[in-house]
Coordinates of C-alpha atoms in Angstrom, one line a residue:
X120 CA 9.3 -72.6 31.9
X121 CA 7.7 -70.1 29.2
X122 CA 4.5 -68.7 30.3
X123 CA 2.8 -67.6 27.1
X124 CA -0.5 -65.4 27.5
X125 CA -3.0 -64.8 24.9
X126 CA -4.8 -61.6 24.8
X127 CA -7.8 -62.2 22.6
X128 CA -9.7 -58.9 21.5
X129 CA -13.4 -58.2 20.7
X130 CA -14.8 -57.8 17.6
X131 CA -18.0 -59.9 17.4
X132 CA -18.1 -62.4 14.5
X133 CA -14.4 -61.3 13.5
X134 CA -13.2 -62.7 17.2
X135 CA -13.9 -66.4 15.4
X136 CA -10.7 -65.9 14.0
X137 CA -9.2 -66.6 17.6
X138 CA -10.3 -70.3 17.0
X139 CA -7.7 -70.4 14.1
X140 CA -5.1 -68.9 15.9
X141 CA -5.5 -71.6 18.8
X142 CA -5.5 -74.6 16.1
X143 CA -2.1 -73.4 14.9
X144 CA -0.6 -73.1 18.6
X145 CA -2.1 -76.5 19.3
X146 CA -0.9 -78.2 16.1
X147 CA 2.6 -77.0 16.8
X148 CA 2.6 -77.9 20.3
X149 CA 2.6 -74.4 21.7
X150 CA 1.4 -74.2 25.3
X151 CA -0.8 -71.5 26.4
X152 CA -0.3 -70.6 30.2
X153 CA -2.9 -68.1 30.5
X154 CA -5.6 -66.2 28.3
X155 CA -7.7 -63.1 28.8
X156 CA -10.2 -62.1 26.6
X157 CA -12.7 -59.4 25.8
X158 CA -16.1 -59.9 24.2
X159 CA -16.0 -62.4 21.7
X160 CA -12.1 -62.9 22.9
X161 CA -13.7 -63.8 26.2
X162 CA -16.1 -66.4 24.7
X163 CA -13.4 -68.2 22.8
X164 CA -10.9 -67.7 25.4
X165 CA -13.3 -69.4 28.0
X166 CA -14.0 -72.3 26.0
X167 CA -10.5 -73.1 25.2
X168 CA -9.5 -72.6 28.8
X169 CA -12.2 -75.3 29.7
X170 CA -11.7 -77.9 26.9
X171 CA -8.0 -77.1 26.3
X172 CA -8.9 -78.2 22.7
X173 CA -9.1 -75.9 19.7
X174 CA -11.2 -78.3 17.6
X175 CA -13.7 -78.8 20.2
X176 CA -14.3 -75.3 20.5
X177 CA -14.4 -75.1 16.8
X178 CA -16.9 -77.6 16.6
X179 CA -19.2 -76.0 19.5
X180 CA -19.1 -72.6 18.1
X181 CA -20.2 -73.8 14.6
X182 CA -22.8 -76.2 15.8
X183 CA -24.3 -73.2 17.6
X184 CA -24.1 -70.4 14.9
X185 CA -25.4 -73.1 12.3
X186 CA -28.5 -73.9 14.5
X187 CA -31.8 -72.7 13.3
X188 CA -32.5 -71.1 16.8
X189 CA -29.5 -69.0 16.5
X190 CA -30.3 -67.8 12.8
X191 CA -33.6 -66.8 14.1
X192 CA -32.2 -64.3 16.3
X193 CA -31.4 -62.1 13.2
X194 CA -28.2 -60.8 13.6
X195 CA -27.9 -60.3 10.0
X196 CA -30.9 -57.6 10.4
X197 CA -28.0 -55.7 12.4
X198 CA -25.6 -55.5 9.8
X199 CA -24.3 -52.2 9.0
X200 CA -25.6 -50.9 5.5
X201 CA -27.1 -54.2 5.1
X202 CA -27.1 -55.0 1.1
X203 CA -30.1 -57.4 -0.2
X204 CA -28.6 -58.3 -3.8
X205 CA -31.2 -60.5 -5.6
X206 CA -34.3 -59.7 -3.5
X207 CA -37.5 -59.2 -5.2
X208 CA -39.0 -55.4 -4.5
X209 CA -41.4 -56.8 -2.4
X210 CA -39.1 -58.8 -0.3
X211 CA -36.6 -55.9 0.2
X212 CA -39.5 -53.6 1.2
X213 CA -40.4 -56.5 3.6
X214 CA -36.8 -56.6 5.0
X215 CA -36.7 -52.8 5.4
X216 CA -40.1 -52.8 7.4
X217 CA -38.6 -55.8 9.5
X218 CA -35.5 -53.8 10.4
X219 CA -37.1 -50.6 11.4
X220 CA -39.7 -52.5 13.3
X221 CA -37.3 -54.2 15.3
X222 CA -35.3 -50.9 16.1
X223 CA -38.5 -49.1 17.1
X224 CA -39.2 -51.9 19.6
X225 CA -35.9 -51.5 21.1
X226 CA -36.3 -47.8 22.1
X227 CA -37.8 -48.3 25.6
X228 CA -35.4 -51.2 26.4
X229 CA -32.0 -51.5 27.7
X230 CA -31.0 -53.8 24.5
X231 CA -32.2 -55.3 21.6
X232 CA -32.4 -58.7 23.2
X233 CA -34.1 -59.4 26.4
X234 CA -32.7 -61.2 29.6
X235 CA -34.4 -64.5 28.6
X236 CA -33.0 -64.7 25.2
X237 CA -29.4 -63.6 26.2
X238 CA -29.3 -66.3 29.0
X239 CA -30.4 -69.2 26.5
X240 CA -27.9 -68.0 24.2
X241 CA -24.9 -68.0 26.5
X242 CA -26.0 -71.3 27.8
X243 CA -23.3 -73.2 26.0
X244 CA -20.6 -71.5 28.2
X245 CA -19.7 -74.0 31.0
X246 CA -21.1 -73.0 34.3
X247 CA -18.1 -73.3 36.7
X248 CA -16.0 -71.2 38.8
X249 CA -13.0 -69.5 36.6
X250 CA -10.6 -71.0 39.1
X251 CA -11.4 -74.5 38.3
X252 CA -10.5 -74.1 34.6
X253 CA -7.8 -76.1 33.1
X254 CA -5.9 -72.8 31.8
X255 CA -5.7 -69.6 33.7
X256 CA -8.6 -67.0 32.6
X257 CA -9.8 -63.9 32.9
X258 CA -12.1 -61.7 30.9
X259 CA -12.7 -57.7 30.7
X260 CA -15.9 -56.0 31.3
X261 CA -16.8 -52.4 32.0
X262 CA -18.9 -51.1 35.1
X263 CA -21.6 -48.7 33.8
X264 CA -21.8 -47.3 37.3
X265 CA -18.1 -46.5 38.1
X266 CA -16.8 -46.6 34.5
X267 CA -14.1 -48.8 35.7
X268 CA -12.7 -51.6 33.7
X269 CA -12.9 -54.8 35.8
X270 CA -10.5 -57.9 35.1
X271 CA -12.6 -61.1 36.4
X272 CA -10.1 -63.9 37.2
X273 CA -12.8 -65.6 39.5
X274 CA -16.5 -65.9 39.8
X275 CA -19.0 -67.8 37.5
X276 CA -17.5 -68.5 34.1
X277 CA -20.9 -67.9 32.4
X278 CA -21.8 -64.7 33.7
X279 CA -18.3 -63.1 33.7
X280 CA -18.3 -64.0 29.9
X281 CA -21.8 -62.8 29.4
X282 CA -20.8 -59.5 31.2
X283 CA -17.8 -59.0 28.8
X284 CA -19.9 -60.0 25.9
X285 CA -22.9 -57.7 26.8
X286 CA -22.6 -55.3 23.5
X287 CA -24.2 -52.0 24.4
X288 CA -27.8 -51.7 23.1
X289 CA -27.5 -55.4 21.8
X290 CA -27.5 -57.6 25.1
X291 CA -28.7 -56.4 28.6
X292 CA -26.0 -55.4 31.0
X293 CA -25.1 -57.9 33.7
X294 CA -25.4 -57.6 37.5
X295 CA -22.3 -58.9 39.4
X296 CA -22.4 -57.8 43.0
X297 CA -22.9 -53.9 42.9
X298 CA -21.5 -53.9 39.4
X299 CA -23.8 -53.0 36.3
X300 CA -21.7 -54.6 33.6
X301 CA -21.3 -54.4 29.7
X302 CA -18.8 -55.4 26.9
X303 CA -15.1 -54.9 28.1
X304 CA -14.4 -53.2 24.7
X305 CA -15.8 -50.0 26.2
X306 CA -12.7 -49.7 28.3
X307 CA -10.3 -52.5 26.9
X308 CA -10.2 -54.0 23.6
X309 CA -7.3 -56.2 23.9
X310 CA -6.3 -57.1 27.2
X311 CA -2.7 -57.3 27.3
X312 CA -1.9 -56.2 30.7
X313 CA -4.7 -58.2 32.1
X314 CA -3.1 -61.5 30.8
X315 CA 0.2 -60.5 32.5
X316 CA -1.6 -60.3 35.9
X317 CA -2.4 -63.9 35.3
X318 CA 1.5 -64.7 35.4
X319 CA 2.1 -64.7 31.9
X320 CA 5.8 -63.6 30.9
X321 CA 5.1 -62.8 27.4
X322 CA 2.2 -61.9 25.5
X323 CA 0.4 -62.8 21.9
X324 CA -2.1 -60.5 21.1
X325 CA -4.7 -61.2 18.6
X326 CA -6.2 -58.1 17.4
X327 CA -9.6 -58.1 15.1
X328 CA -10.9 -54.7 15.3
X329 CA -12.7 -53.2 12.5
X330 CA -10.9 -51.3 9.7
X331 CA -11.4 -47.7 10.8
X332 CA -12.1 -46.3 7.4
X333 CA -15.6 -47.2 6.1
X334 CA -17.5 -46.1 2.7
X335 CA -20.9 -45.5 4.1
X336 CA -22.4 -43.1 6.6
X337 CA -24.6 -44.7 9.5
X338 CA -28.3 -45.2 8.7
X339 CA -29.7 -45.8 11.9
X340 CA -29.0 -45.5 15.6
X341 CA -27.4 -49.0 16.0
X342 CA -25.4 -48.1 13.1
X343 CA -24.1 -45.1 14.8
X344 CA -23.6 -46.9 18.0
X345 CA -21.4 -49.6 16.3
X346 CA -19.3 -47.0 14.2
X347 CA -18.5 -45.2 17.5
X348 CA -17.6 -48.5 19.2
X349 CA -15.4 -49.5 16.1
X350 CA -13.3 -46.0 16.4
X351 CA -13.2 -46.5 20.3
X352 CA -11.7 -49.8 19.8
X353 CA -9.5 -49.3 17.1
X354 CA -7.9 -46.5 19.2
X355 CA -8.0 -48.4 22.4
X356 CA -6.3 -51.4 20.5
X357 CA -3.4 -49.1 19.0
X358 CA -2.5 -48.1 22.5
X359 CA -2.8 -51.3 24.3
X360 CA -1.0 -53.4 21.9
X361 CA 2.0 -51.3 22.3
X362 CA 3.0 -53.3 25.3
X363 CA 2.2 -56.6 23.4
X364 CA 5.1 -58.8 22.7
X365 CA 3.9 -60.0 19.5
X366 CA 0.5 -59.1 17.6
X367 CA -1.4 -61.1 14.9
X368 CA -4.0 -59.4 12.7
X369 CA -6.0 -61.7 11.2
X370 CA -7.5 -60.4 7.6
X371 CA -11.1 -59.9 9.0
X372 CA -10.8 -56.1 9.5
X373 CA -13.3 -55.1 7.0
X374 CA -16.1 -57.6 7.9
X375 CA -19.2 -56.6 9.9
X376 CA -19.2 -57.9 13.5
X377 CA -22.5 -59.6 12.9
X378 CA -21.2 -61.7 10.0
X379 CA -21.7 -64.9 11.5
X380 CA -22.5 -66.6 8.3
X381 CA -19.0 -66.6 7.4
X382 CA -17.8 -68.3 10.4
X383 CA -15.8 -70.8 8.6
X384 CA -13.9 -68.4 6.4
X385 CA -13.1 -66.3 9.5
X386 CA -11.6 -69.3 11.3
X387 CA -9.6 -70.1 8.3
X388 CA -8.2 -66.4 8.1
X389 CA -7.3 -66.7 11.7
X390 CA -5.4 -70.0 11.0
X391 CA -3.8 -68.9 7.9
X392 CA -2.3 -65.6 9.6
X393 CA -1.1 -67.5 12.7
X394 CA 0.5 -70.0 10.2
X395 CA 2.3 -67.2 8.4
X396 CA 3.4 -65.8 11.6
X397 CA 4.5 -69.3 13.0
X398 CA 8.2 -68.5 12.9
X399 CA 7.8 -65.2 14.9
X400 CA 5.6 -66.9 17.6
X401 CA 7.9 -69.7 17.9
X402 CA 11.0 -67.0 18.6
X403 CA 8.6 -65.3 21.1
X404 CA 8.1 -68.3 23.0
X405 CA 11.8 -69.3 22.9
X406 CA 13.0 -65.8 23.7
X407 CA 15.0 -65.5 27.1
X408 CA 12.8 -64.2 29.9
X409 CA 15.3 -61.8 31.3
X410 CA 15.8 -60.0 27.8
X411 CA 12.1 -59.7 27.4
X412 CA 11.8 -58.3 31.1
X413 CA 14.4 -55.7 30.0
X414 CA 12.6 -54.8 26.9
X415 CA 9.4 -54.2 28.9
X416 CA 11.3 -52.2 31.5
X417 CA 13.0 -49.9 28.8
X418 CA 9.4 -49.5 27.0
X419 CA 7.8 -48.3 30.4
X420 CA 10.8 -45.8 30.7
X421 CA 10.3 -44.7 27.2
X422 CA 6.4 -44.4 28.0

């Protein structure tokens, strides 16, 4: 029996494209054996591993994003080189002051959002043990103490996803055991090998890393942090995806990580790209296991 594994990469709002990919797989009766996710990939992967229903995941995520409470968090204030077209001079100045005020408030803290806000935000993730999920699942996080990449395949789903999604400087690090954890993107952007550890015999990677080239210079400390993370993720993804059997690149790479207002468009892009590659995905699913194993062996020899 084919054991298809999904490696879902991180990318903030861009990662919502994973939902579109899952919708296409489900519509075409392509079964997923295991999922490993990083950052937003861990959020979407965790929800799908729990509900095994792409439309249900889509409904939950859109409902959350479109709620007033979510909009009040002000993710749009963190958007790189934020453009305020159509605003009056007074409104533009007010927006400028608001952004600088929030940046200043964050200088003596570990993160932009505090623990209380973060816990409330992630409360939509089921609080169950990972081992009790309908689909095998793991999430990648990075330990700030040891510098190691940690692949969590057991423990509290909510806490593990929160750790994998703890974007440095935005969300507070998560303590699990003796580890002080942040976003898995610091060490692993698309967890191809991690999903193989769950028993997958073929891996479909979904890469939503930011386009490497940008037109504007960073304007504040958060812009610098995000730019460094984009560069790191781009190069990490390039290396990690070499071991993927097939990779999907939804056309969302030019979007900022915080553009959650475009959630529906991003999901549609994931769906479009997966549909365009459906024949290749089906070939991967139908591919002889022994031929794939031989290809992996040859790749390792060359590497």
